Coordinates of C-alpha atoms (C1' of nucleotides) in Angstrom, one line a residue:
Chain Y
M1 CA 18.7 12.1 -15.5
S2 CA 17.5 14.2 -12.7
E3 CA 18.2 13.6 -9.0
F4 CA 16.3 15.1 -6.1
P5 CA 17.7 14.4 -2.7
D6 CA 16.1 16.3 0.1
G7 CA 16.5 16.5 3.9
D8 CA 14.5 13.3 4.5
G9 CA 16.5 11.3 2.1
T10 CA 13.6 11.3 -0.3
R11 CA 14.9 10.9 -3.8
V12 CA 13.5 10.5 -7.3
E13 CA 15.5 9.7 -10.3
T14 CA 14.0 9.7 -13.8
L15 CA 15.2 8.8 -17.2
E16 CA 13.1 9.7 -20.2
R17 CA 13.4 7.7 -23.4
P18 CA 16.7 6.2 -22.4
A19 CA 18.8 3.9 -24.6
L20 CA 18.5 0.4 -23.4
A21 CA 22.0 0.4 -21.9
A22 CA 21.2 3.5 -19.8
A23 CA 17.9 2.1 -18.8
R24 CA 19.5 -1.1 -17.6
E25 CA 22.0 0.8 -15.5
A26 CA 19.3 3.0 -13.9
I27 CA 17.1 0.0 -13.1
A28 CA 20.0 -1.9 -11.7
D29 CA 21.1 1.1 -9.6
G30 CA 17.6 1.6 -8.3
I31 CA 17.3 -2.1 -7.3
A32 CA 20.7 -2.1 -5.6
R33 CA 19.8 1.1 -3.7
G34 CA 16.5 -0.4 -2.4
A35 CA 14.4 2.0 -4.4
L36 CA 11.0 1.4 -5.8
V37 CA 11.6 1.2 -9.6
T38 CA 9.1 1.8 -12.4
V39 CA 9.6 1.2 -16.1
F40 CA 7.1 2.2 -18.8
G41 CA 7.6 0.9 -22.3
R42 CA 6.7 -1.5 -25.0
C43 CA 7.3 -5.1 -23.8
T44 CA 6.3 -8.7 -23.9
V45 CA 5.7 -10.6 -20.7
D46 CA 6.3 -14.3 -20.0
Y47 CA 5.5 -16.2 -16.8
E48 CA 6.2 -19.7 -15.8
G49 CA 5.5 -21.2 -12.4
R50 CA 2.1 -22.2 -10.8
A51 CA 0.8 -21.8 -14.3
S52 CA 2.3 -20.3 -17.4
S53 CA 1.4 -17.3 -19.5
R54 CA 2.4 -15.1 -22.4
L55 CA 1.5 -11.6 -23.3
E56 CA 2.5 -10.2 -26.6
A57 CA 3.9 -6.7 -27.2
G58 CA 2.2 -3.7 -25.7
D59 CA 2.9 -0.5 -23.7
R60 CA 2.8 -1.3 -20.0
H61 CA 3.9 -0.1 -16.6
V62 CA 6.2 -2.3 -14.6
M63 CA 6.9 -1.7 -10.8
L64 CA 9.7 -3.4 -9.0
K65 CA 9.6 -3.2 -5.2
P66 CA 12.6 -3.5 -2.9
D67 CA 10.9 -6.5 -1.1
G68 CA 11.0 -8.4 -4.4
A69 CA 7.5 -7.9 -5.6
A70 CA 7.0 -7.1 -9.3
L71 CA 3.8 -5.8 -11.0
V72 CA 3.0 -5.4 -14.6
H73 CA 0.0 -3.0 -15.2
T74 CA -1.9 -2.3 -18.4
D75 CA -4.2 0.7 -18.6
E76 CA -7.1 -1.3 -17.5
G77 CA -8.1 -3.2 -14.3
Q78 CA -7.3 -3.0 -10.7
Q79 CA -5.2 -6.1 -10.9
P80 CA -1.8 -6.4 -12.6
V81 CA -1.9 -8.4 -15.8
N82 CA 1.2 -10.2 -14.5
W83 CA 3.1 -10.1 -11.3
Q84 CA 5.5 -11.7 -8.9
P85 CA 5.0 -11.9 -5.1
P86 CA 7.4 -10.4 -2.6
G87 CA 10.6 -12.4 -2.0
C88 CA 11.7 -12.5 -5.6
E89 CA 15.2 -11.6 -6.9
H90 CA 15.0 -9.0 -9.6
D91 CA 17.5 -9.2 -12.4
V92 CA 17.9 -6.8 -15.3
Y93 CA 20.1 -7.4 -18.4
R94 CA 20.5 -6.5 -22.0
D95 CA 19.8 -9.1 -24.6
E96 CA 22.2 -7.6 -27.1
A97 CA 21.6 -10.2 -29.8
D98 CA 18.0 -9.1 -30.0
D99 CA 18.6 -5.5 -28.8
R100 CA 16.2 -5.8 -25.9
L101 CA 16.1 -5.0 -22.2
V102 CA 15.0 -7.9 -20.0
I103 CA 13.8 -7.8 -16.4
E104 CA 13.5 -11.1 -14.6
S105 CA 12.0 -11.7 -11.2
V106 CA 12.5 -15.2 -9.9
R107 CA 11.6 -17.0 -6.7
S108 CA 11.5 -20.5 -5.3
T109 CA 8.9 -22.4 -3.3
P110 CA 7.2 -22.4 -5.6
D111 CA 9.6 -22.0 -8.5
E112 CA 8.4 -19.1 -10.5
R113 CA 9.8 -16.8 -13.1
L114 CA 8.5 -13.6 -14.6
R115 CA 10.3 -12.2 -17.7
V116 CA 9.5 -8.7 -19.1
S117 CA 11.3 -8.0 -22.3
F118 CA 11.4 -4.4 -23.6
G119 CA 12.1 -3.3 -27.1
T120 CA 11.5 0.3 -26.2
V121 CA 11.7 2.0 -22.8
L122 CA 9.9 5.4 -22.5
Q123 CA 10.6 6.1 -18.8
V124 CA 12.6 4.7 -15.9
S125 CA 12.1 6.1 -12.4
A126 CA 13.6 5.2 -9.1
F127 CA 11.8 6.3 -5.9
S128 CA 13.2 6.4 -2.4
G129 CA 11.2 7.7 0.6
T130 CA 10.0 6.8 4.0
D131 CA 6.7 5.3 5.1
E132 CA 6.5 4.6 8.8
N133 CA 2.8 4.3 9.1
D134 CA 0.5 1.3 8.9
L135 CA -3.1 1.3 7.7
A136 CA -5.8 1.7 10.3
L137 CA -8.8 -0.2 9.0
V138 CA -12.3 -0.4 10.5
G139 CA -15.1 -2.7 9.5
T140 CA -13.4 -6.0 9.5
E141 CA -14.6 -9.3 10.8
E142 CA -12.6 -8.8 13.9
D143 CA -14.5 -5.5 14.5
L144 CA -17.7 -7.4 14.2
R145 CA -16.4 -9.9 16.8
E146 CA -15.5 -7.1 19.2
R147 CA -18.9 -5.7 18.8
I148 CA -20.6 -9.0 19.8
L149 CA -18.1 -9.7 22.7
T150 CA -18.8 -6.2 24.1
E151 CA -22.6 -6.6 23.8
P152 CA -23.4 -10.4 23.6
D153 CA -27.2 -9.6 23.7
L154 CA -26.8 -8.4 20.1
L155 CA -26.6 -12.0 19.1
E156 CA -29.5 -13.0 21.3
P157 CA -30.6 -12.3 24.9
G158 CA -28.7 -14.4 27.3
F159 CA -25.9 -15.4 25.1
T160 CA -22.5 -15.9 26.9
P161 CA -19.3 -16.0 24.9
L162 CA -16.8 -18.4 26.3
A163 CA -13.9 -18.4 23.8
T164 CA -12.8 -17.0 20.5
E165 CA -10.9 -19.0 18.0
R166 CA -11.7 -22.2 19.9
E167 CA -10.2 -25.1 18.2
T168 CA -12.2 -28.0 16.8
P169 CA -11.1 -30.9 14.5
A170 CA -12.6 -28.9 11.6
G171 CA -10.8 -25.7 12.5
A172 CA -11.1 -22.7 14.8
V173 CA -14.5 -21.4 15.6
D174 CA -15.0 -17.6 15.6
I175 CA -17.0 -17.4 18.8
Y176 CA -17.8 -20.3 21.1
G177 CA -20.4 -19.8 23.9
K178 CA -23.6 -20.9 25.6
D179 CA -27.2 -19.7 25.3
S180 CA -29.5 -18.9 28.2
A181 CA -30.5 -22.6 28.3
E182 CA -26.8 -23.7 28.6
R183 CA -26.7 -25.1 25.1
T184 CA -23.4 -24.9 23.2
V185 CA -23.4 -22.2 20.5
V186 CA -21.0 -21.9 17.6
V187 CA -20.9 -18.5 15.9
E188 CA -19.5 -17.9 12.5
L189 CA -18.9 -14.3 11.6
K190 CA -18.8 -12.6 8.1
R191 CA -18.3 -9.0 7.5
R192 CA -20.5 -9.0 4.4
R193 CA -23.4 -10.7 2.7
V194 CA -22.6 -14.4 2.4
G195 CA -23.3 -17.3 0.1
P196 CA -23.4 -21.1 0.5
D197 CA -19.7 -21.4 1.4
A198 CA -20.2 -19.7 4.8
V199 CA -23.0 -22.0 5.7
S200 CA -21.0 -25.1 4.8
Q201 CA -18.1 -23.7 6.9
L202 CA -20.4 -23.3 9.9
R203 CA -21.8 -26.7 9.3
R204 CA -18.3 -28.2 9.5
Y205 CA -17.7 -26.6 12.8
V206 CA -21.0 -27.7 14.3
D207 CA -20.5 -31.3 13.1
A208 CA -17.0 -31.4 14.5
L209 CA -18.1 -30.1 17.9
E210 CA -21.1 -32.4 18.1
R211 CA -18.7 -35.3 17.5
D212 CA -16.2 -33.8 20.0
L213 CA -18.7 -33.3 22.8
H214 CA -20.3 -36.7 22.2
A215 CA -23.6 -37.1 20.5
D216 CA -25.9 -36.2 23.4
A217 CA -25.3 -32.5 23.4
T218 CA -27.1 -30.3 20.9
V219 CA -24.9 -27.7 19.3
R220 CA -26.5 -24.6 17.9
G221 CA -24.8 -23.0 14.9
I222 CA -25.4 -19.3 14.3
L223 CA -24.2 -17.4 11.2
V224 CA -23.7 -13.7 11.8
A225 CA -23.5 -11.5 8.7
P226 CA -25.3 -8.4 7.3
S227 CA -27.4 -10.7 5.1
V228 CA -27.5 -14.0 3.2
T229 CA -28.3 -15.0 -0.4
D230 CA -31.3 -17.2 -1.2
R231 CA -29.3 -20.3 -1.6
A232 CA -27.4 -19.7 1.6
D233 CA -30.7 -19.2 3.4
R234 CA -32.2 -22.5 2.1
L235 CA -28.9 -24.3 3.1
L236 CA -29.2 -22.9 6.6
V237 CA -32.7 -24.3 6.9
E238 CA -31.6 -27.7 5.5
H239 CA -28.8 -27.9 8.0
G240 CA -30.8 -26.6 11.0
L241 CA -28.6 -23.6 11.4
E242 CA -29.6 -20.1 12.4
F243 CA -28.9 -16.6 11.1
V244 CA -28.5 -13.3 12.9
S245 CA -28.2 -10.1 10.9
L246 CA -25.4 -7.9 12.2
E247 CA -22.9 -5.6 10.5
P248 CA -19.4 -4.6 11.5
P249 CA -19.2 -1.1 13.1
A250 CA -19.1 1.6 10.4
E251 CA -16.3 3.4 12.2
Chain V
M1 CA 7.7 19.2 -18.6
S2 CA 8.8 16.8 -21.3
E3 CA 6.6 15.5 -24.0
F4 CA 7.3 12.4 -26.1
P5 CA 4.9 11.8 -28.9
D6 CA 6.0 9.2 -31.4
G7 CA 4.5 7.6 -34.5
D8 CA 2.3 5.3 -32.5
G9 CA 0.8 8.0 -30.4
T10 CA 2.9 6.7 -27.4
R11 CA 3.5 9.6 -25.1
V12 CA 5.0 10.2 -21.7
E13 CA 4.9 13.5 -19.8
T14 CA 6.8 13.9 -16.6
L15 CA 6.9 16.7 -14.0
E16 CA 9.6 16.6 -11.4
R17 CA 9.1 18.3 -8.0
P18 CA 6.3 20.4 -9.3
A19 CA 4.5 23.0 -7.3
L20 CA 1.1 21.7 -6.3
A21 CA -0.7 23.9 -8.8
A22 CA 1.4 22.6 -11.7
A23 CA 0.9 19.0 -10.4
R24 CA -2.8 19.5 -10.3
E25 CA -2.9 20.7 -13.8
A26 CA -0.7 17.8 -15.1
I27 CA -2.8 15.2 -13.3
A28 CA -6.1 16.7 -14.6
D29 CA -4.7 16.9 -18.1
G30 CA -3.6 13.3 -18.0
I31 CA -6.9 12.1 -16.7
A32 CA -8.8 14.2 -19.3
R33 CA -6.5 12.7 -22.1
G34 CA -7.2 9.2 -21.0
A35 CA -3.6 8.6 -19.9
L36 CA -2.4 6.4 -17.1
V37 CA -1.3 8.9 -14.5
T38 CA 1.2 8.2 -11.7
V39 CA 2.0 10.5 -8.7
F40 CA 4.7 9.9 -6.2
G41 CA 4.9 12.0 -3.1
R42 CA 4.2 12.4 0.6
C43 CA 0.5 11.9 1.3
T44 CA -2.2 10.7 3.7
V45 CA -4.9 8.3 2.4
D46 CA -8.5 8.0 3.6
Y47 CA -11.0 5.5 2.4
E48 CA -14.7 5.2 3.2
G49 CA -17.1 2.7 1.7
R50 CA -17.3 -1.1 2.3
A51 CA -15.1 -0.4 5.3
S52 CA -13.1 2.7 6.3
S53 CA -9.5 3.4 6.7
R54 CA -6.9 6.0 7.4
L55 CA -3.2 6.0 6.5
E56 CA -1.0 8.8 8.0
A57 CA 1.6 10.6 6.0
G58 CA 4.3 8.7 4.1
D59 CA 5.9 8.5 0.6
R60 CA 3.8 6.5 -1.7
H61 CA 3.1 5.8 -5.4
V62 CA -0.4 6.5 -6.7
M63 CA -1.6 5.2 -10.1
L64 CA -4.8 6.5 -11.7
K65 CA -6.0 4.4 -14.6
P66 CA -8.3 5.7 -17.4
D67 CA -10.9 3.0 -16.6
G68 CA -11.3 4.6 -13.2
A69 CA -9.1 2.3 -11.1
A70 CA -6.9 3.9 -8.4
L71 CA -4.0 2.2 -6.7
V72 CA -1.8 3.4 -3.8
H73 CA 1.4 1.5 -3.4
T74 CA 4.0 1.6 -0.6
D75 CA 7.4 0.1 -1.1
E76 CA 6.2 -3.3 0.3
G77 CA 3.7 -5.9 -0.7
Q78 CA 2.2 -7.1 -3.9
Q79 CA -1.1 -5.5 -2.9
P80 CA -1.8 -1.8 -2.9
V81 CA -2.3 -0.4 0.6
N82 CA -5.4 1.4 -0.6
W83 CA -7.2 1.2 -3.9
Q84 CA -10.4 1.9 -5.8
P85 CA -11.9 -0.5 -8.4
P86 CA -12.4 0.4 -12.1
G87 CA -15.5 2.6 -12.7
C88 CA -14.5 5.4 -10.5
E89 CA -14.5 9.1 -11.3
H90 CA -11.1 10.6 -10.6
D91 CA -11.0 14.2 -9.3
V92 CA -8.0 16.3 -8.5
Y93 CA -8.1 19.7 -6.7
R94 CA -6.0 22.0 -4.5
D95 CA -7.0 22.5 -0.9
E96 CA -5.6 26.0 -0.8
A97 CA -6.5 26.6 2.8
D98 CA -4.1 23.7 3.8
D99 CA -1.8 24.0 0.8
R100 CA -2.4 20.4 -0.2
L101 CA -3.2 18.6 -3.4
V102 CA -6.1 16.2 -3.2
I103 CA -7.0 13.3 -5.5
E104 CA -10.4 11.7 -5.0
S105 CA -11.7 8.6 -6.7
V106 CA -15.4 8.0 -6.1
R107 CA -17.9 5.4 -7.3
S108 CA -21.4 4.3 -6.4
T109 CA -22.9 0.8 -5.9
P110 CA -21.4 0.6 -3.5
D111 CA -20.8 4.2 -2.4
E112 CA -17.0 4.4 -2.0
R113 CA -14.6 7.2 -1.8
L114 CA -10.8 7.3 -1.8
R115 CA -9.0 10.5 -0.9
V116 CA -5.2 10.9 -1.3
S117 CA -3.9 14.2 0.1
F118 CA -0.4 15.3 -0.9
G119 CA 1.7 17.8 1.0
T120 CA 4.6 17.3 -1.4
V121 CA 4.6 15.9 -4.9
L122 CA 7.9 14.6 -6.1
Q123 CA 6.9 13.3 -9.5
V124 CA 3.8 13.3 -11.8
S125 CA 3.8 11.2 -15.0
A126 CA 1.2 10.7 -17.6
F127 CA 1.6 7.7 -19.9
S128 CA -0.3 7.0 -23.2
G129 CA 0.3 4.0 -25.3
T130 CA -1.4 1.1 -27.0
D131 CA -1.9 -2.5 -25.8
E132 CA -4.0 -4.6 -28.1
N133 CA -3.0 -8.0 -26.7
D134 CA -4.7 -10.2 -24.1
L135 CA -3.0 -12.5 -21.7
A136 CA -2.7 -16.2 -22.8
L137 CA -2.8 -18.3 -19.7
V138 CA -2.3 -22.1 -19.4
G139 CA -2.8 -24.2 -16.4
T140 CA -6.3 -23.1 -15.3
E141 CA -9.2 -25.2 -14.1
E142 CA -10.6 -25.0 -17.6
D143 CA -7.5 -26.6 -19.0
L144 CA -7.9 -29.4 -16.4
R145 CA -11.4 -29.9 -17.6
E146 CA -10.4 -30.1 -21.2
R147 CA -7.8 -32.7 -20.3
I148 CA -10.5 -34.9 -18.7
L149 CA -13.0 -34.4 -21.5
T150 CA -10.4 -35.4 -24.1
E151 CA -9.4 -38.4 -22.1
P152 CA -12.1 -39.4 -19.7
D153 CA -10.3 -42.6 -18.6
L154 CA -7.9 -40.3 -16.7
L155 CA -10.7 -39.9 -14.2
E156 CA -11.3 -43.6 -14.1
P157 CA -11.8 -46.4 -16.7
G158 CA -15.3 -46.3 -18.2
F159 CA -16.2 -42.7 -17.2
T160 CA -18.4 -41.0 -19.6
P161 CA -18.9 -37.2 -19.4
L162 CA -22.4 -36.1 -20.2
A163 CA -22.3 -32.3 -19.5
T164 CA -20.2 -29.5 -18.1
E165 CA -21.6 -26.7 -16.0
R166 CA -24.8 -28.8 -15.4
E167 CA -27.1 -26.8 -13.2
T168 CA -28.3 -28.1 -9.9
P169 CA -30.2 -26.3 -7.1
A170 CA -26.9 -25.9 -5.4
G171 CA -25.1 -24.4 -8.4
A172 CA -23.4 -25.6 -11.6
V173 CA -21.4 -28.8 -11.5
D174 CA -18.0 -28.8 -13.3
I175 CA -18.5 -32.2 -15.0
Y176 CA -21.5 -34.4 -14.9
G177 CA -21.3 -37.9 -16.2
K178 CA -21.8 -41.7 -15.6
D179 CA -19.4 -44.4 -14.6
S180 CA -19.1 -47.8 -16.2
A181 CA -22.0 -49.1 -14.0
E182 CA -24.3 -46.2 -15.1
R183 CA -24.1 -44.5 -11.8
T184 CA -24.3 -40.7 -11.8
V185 CA -21.0 -39.0 -11.2
V186 CA -20.4 -35.4 -10.1
V187 CA -16.9 -34.1 -10.6
E188 CA -15.5 -31.0 -8.9
L189 CA -12.2 -29.7 -10.4
K190 CA -9.5 -27.7 -8.7
R191 CA -6.3 -26.5 -10.3
R192 CA -4.3 -26.7 -7.1
R193 CA -4.2 -28.5 -3.8
V194 CA -7.4 -28.1 -1.9
G195 CA -8.7 -27.8 1.6
P196 CA -12.1 -28.5 3.3
D197 CA -14.0 -25.8 1.3
A198 CA -13.7 -27.7 -1.9
V199 CA -15.0 -30.9 -0.2
S200 CA -18.0 -29.0 1.1
Q201 CA -18.6 -27.6 -2.3
L202 CA -18.7 -31.0 -3.9
R203 CA -20.9 -32.2 -1.1
R204 CA -23.5 -29.5 -1.8
Y205 CA -23.6 -30.6 -5.4
V206 CA -24.0 -34.3 -4.6
D207 CA -26.7 -33.6 -2.0
A208 CA -28.6 -31.4 -4.5
L209 CA -28.4 -34.0 -7.3
E210 CA -29.5 -36.8 -5.0
R211 CA -32.5 -34.7 -4.1
D212 CA -33.1 -33.8 -7.7
L213 CA -32.9 -37.3 -9.1
H214 CA -35.0 -38.7 -6.2
A215 CA -33.5 -40.7 -3.4
D216 CA -33.2 -44.0 -5.1
A217 CA -30.2 -43.1 -7.3
T218 CA -26.7 -43.1 -5.8
V219 CA -24.6 -40.2 -6.8
R220 CA -20.9 -40.4 -6.7
G221 CA -18.9 -37.3 -6.0
I222 CA -15.3 -37.1 -7.2
L223 CA -12.9 -34.3 -6.3
V224 CA -10.2 -33.9 -8.9
A225 CA -7.1 -31.9 -7.8
P226 CA -3.3 -32.3 -7.6
S227 CA -3.7 -33.2 -3.9
V228 CA -5.7 -32.6 -0.8
T229 CA -4.9 -31.5 2.8
D230 CA -5.3 -33.9 5.7
R231 CA -8.5 -32.3 6.9
A232 CA -9.9 -32.3 3.4
D233 CA -9.1 -36.0 3.1
R234 CA -10.9 -36.8 6.4
L235 CA -13.8 -34.8 5.3
L236 CA -14.0 -36.7 2.0
V237 CA -14.2 -39.9 3.9
E238 CA -16.8 -38.6 6.3
H239 CA -19.0 -37.6 3.4
G240 CA -18.4 -40.7 1.3
L241 CA -16.7 -38.7 -1.5
E242 CA -13.8 -39.7 -3.7
F243 CA -10.5 -38.1 -4.8
V244 CA -8.6 -38.4 -8.0
S245 CA -5.2 -36.8 -8.3
L246 CA -4.8 -34.9 -11.5
E247 CA -3.0 -31.6 -12.5
P248 CA -3.8 -29.2 -15.2
P249 CA -1.5 -29.4 -18.2
A250 CA 1.8 -27.6 -17.6
E251 CA 1.7 -25.9 -21.0
Chain T
dC1 C1' 7.2 -24.3 5.4
dG2 C1' 2.2 -25.8 5.1
dC3 C1' -2.6 -25.2 6.6
dT4 C1' -6.6 -22.3 7.5
dG5 C1' -9.5 -18.6 6.6
dC6 C1' -10.1 -13.4 5.8
dA7 C1' -10.3 -9.8 2.2
dT8 C1' -12.7 -2.7 1.0
dC9 C1' -10.7 -9.6 -2.0
dT10 C1' -11.0 -8.8 -7.9
dC11 C1' -12.9 -10.7 -12.0
dG12 C1' -15.7 -13.1 -15.4
dT13 C1' -20.0 -15.2 -16.5
dT14 C1' -24.7 -15.8 -16.2
dA15 C1' -29.5 -15.5 -14.8
Chain P
dT1 C1' -27.8 -5.7 -10.9
dA2 C1' -26.8 -9.7 -8.0
dA3 C1' -25.0 -14.3 -7.3
dC4 C1' -21.7 -17.7 -7.8
dG5 C1' -17.2 -19.5 -8.1
dA6 C1' -12.2 -19.2 -10.0
dG7 C1' -7.8 -17.1 -8.9
dG8 C1' -0.6 -17.9 -10.8
dT9 C1' -5.6 -15.1 -5.7
dG10 C1' -2.5 -12.2 -1.5
dC11 C1' -2.0 -12.1 3.3
dA12 C1' -1.7 -12.9 8.4
dG13 C1' -1.6 -16.1 12.1
dC14 C1' -0.4 -20.4 13.9
dG15 C1' 1.6 -24.9 14.4

DNA sequence: CGCTGCATCTCGTTA
DNA sequence: TAACGAGGTGCAGCG
């Protein structure tokens, strides 16, 4: 085992090809210390909870986070083949009868259990460090909204935004406003090209508002997105809804 | 550096607190060999593509997969703070002017670039192994469909399934069939509790089929799920759709 | 805790 | 390649 404390408290401990007993101890220590623990080795994986799954033996990379998240990665795919969300309790123990090392991550609400059983452990690492910074992301739906609120004419000349997240019986509307003829306008924003689901969503808001404001008032529904699919376009026409092409700011 | 070949070709190589030049070489070797490479250290992360983001310096865990995927994990959350999907080209080089080690993962369609810049590398590992097995998952929507096709009376007495994935102008219907009175039935399946979106989806299919089969035929729309939210329930009533409570098989 | 909707959603399938 | 929908979606915000 190697240990690397430095002035910042950053620390990495690594075991290579440990015996299962030593691996268990290193993993338990890392979890107790609040470290991010990784284990690479040959394992089976069982999950039971919202669904249930089994994965037969193979070499995989397991990550245990101090917030209770667990990730099992194979050498393919962006997504873990199995996982457990934050909030779990990690447990590690030896199954001496079968000579295996078992990591269990369990949570409730919903009841879920992930069990990773190693026959061979090739590496255990425990990482401690500091990360004070949050991600700064540009190009979200919220950025698109800001763009329109700053320059409402981008939607159409004479548009006046009155509220964001305005509540309706069908949910909160992205932008609520009036056009130059004082007609009520409901705007649904999407940061990328949209399909039929976004049109239906807008439709639900328009329906709810027409009901809310009594039947006499016409409510215009405008979908704002970079583009729409063919089916979404036809659906817009069917429902008497409109489309304005706008993208979130690039930076 | 330690190297651990075994009979199966399983291999783990680890560098601890390497100089940036040595880290670069180990990472490049691992990528070239088709290994799963991990790097832990203090880094900044920049992304540009479908959106753009910046993450200031912090200690993070980076995983580079042989299929081109890249993942940057902090010590919190199930999701990576930054990532790149499979299909990327990984590149690693030293920025000698600034004495940093840079990992770039780039792809096209869409054009996207992830750049991780390390000032300090605490560990580099390269993992090779074998994983022949696929995940066996039970409790999916498809399992729920099988359950109904095997025992159609679960939906309602006298129901006769005629097709799955039947195409309509609005998309493919999960189950298409007839009830005991020979009326057309459209069934939309969801493996878990559903909200308004699932109701709208069913509505689109029913509308499309009524149009397709001409206006004279009544089309029943049935949503099958473990349960629905209040809003979804009201929306079902509004649209004259029905609900049947069924869960996918537990195992 | 549940509901709602966003996401650089990812991923598989199909036209 | 694009579109459509499932997902053990995760996640934040709000009630």
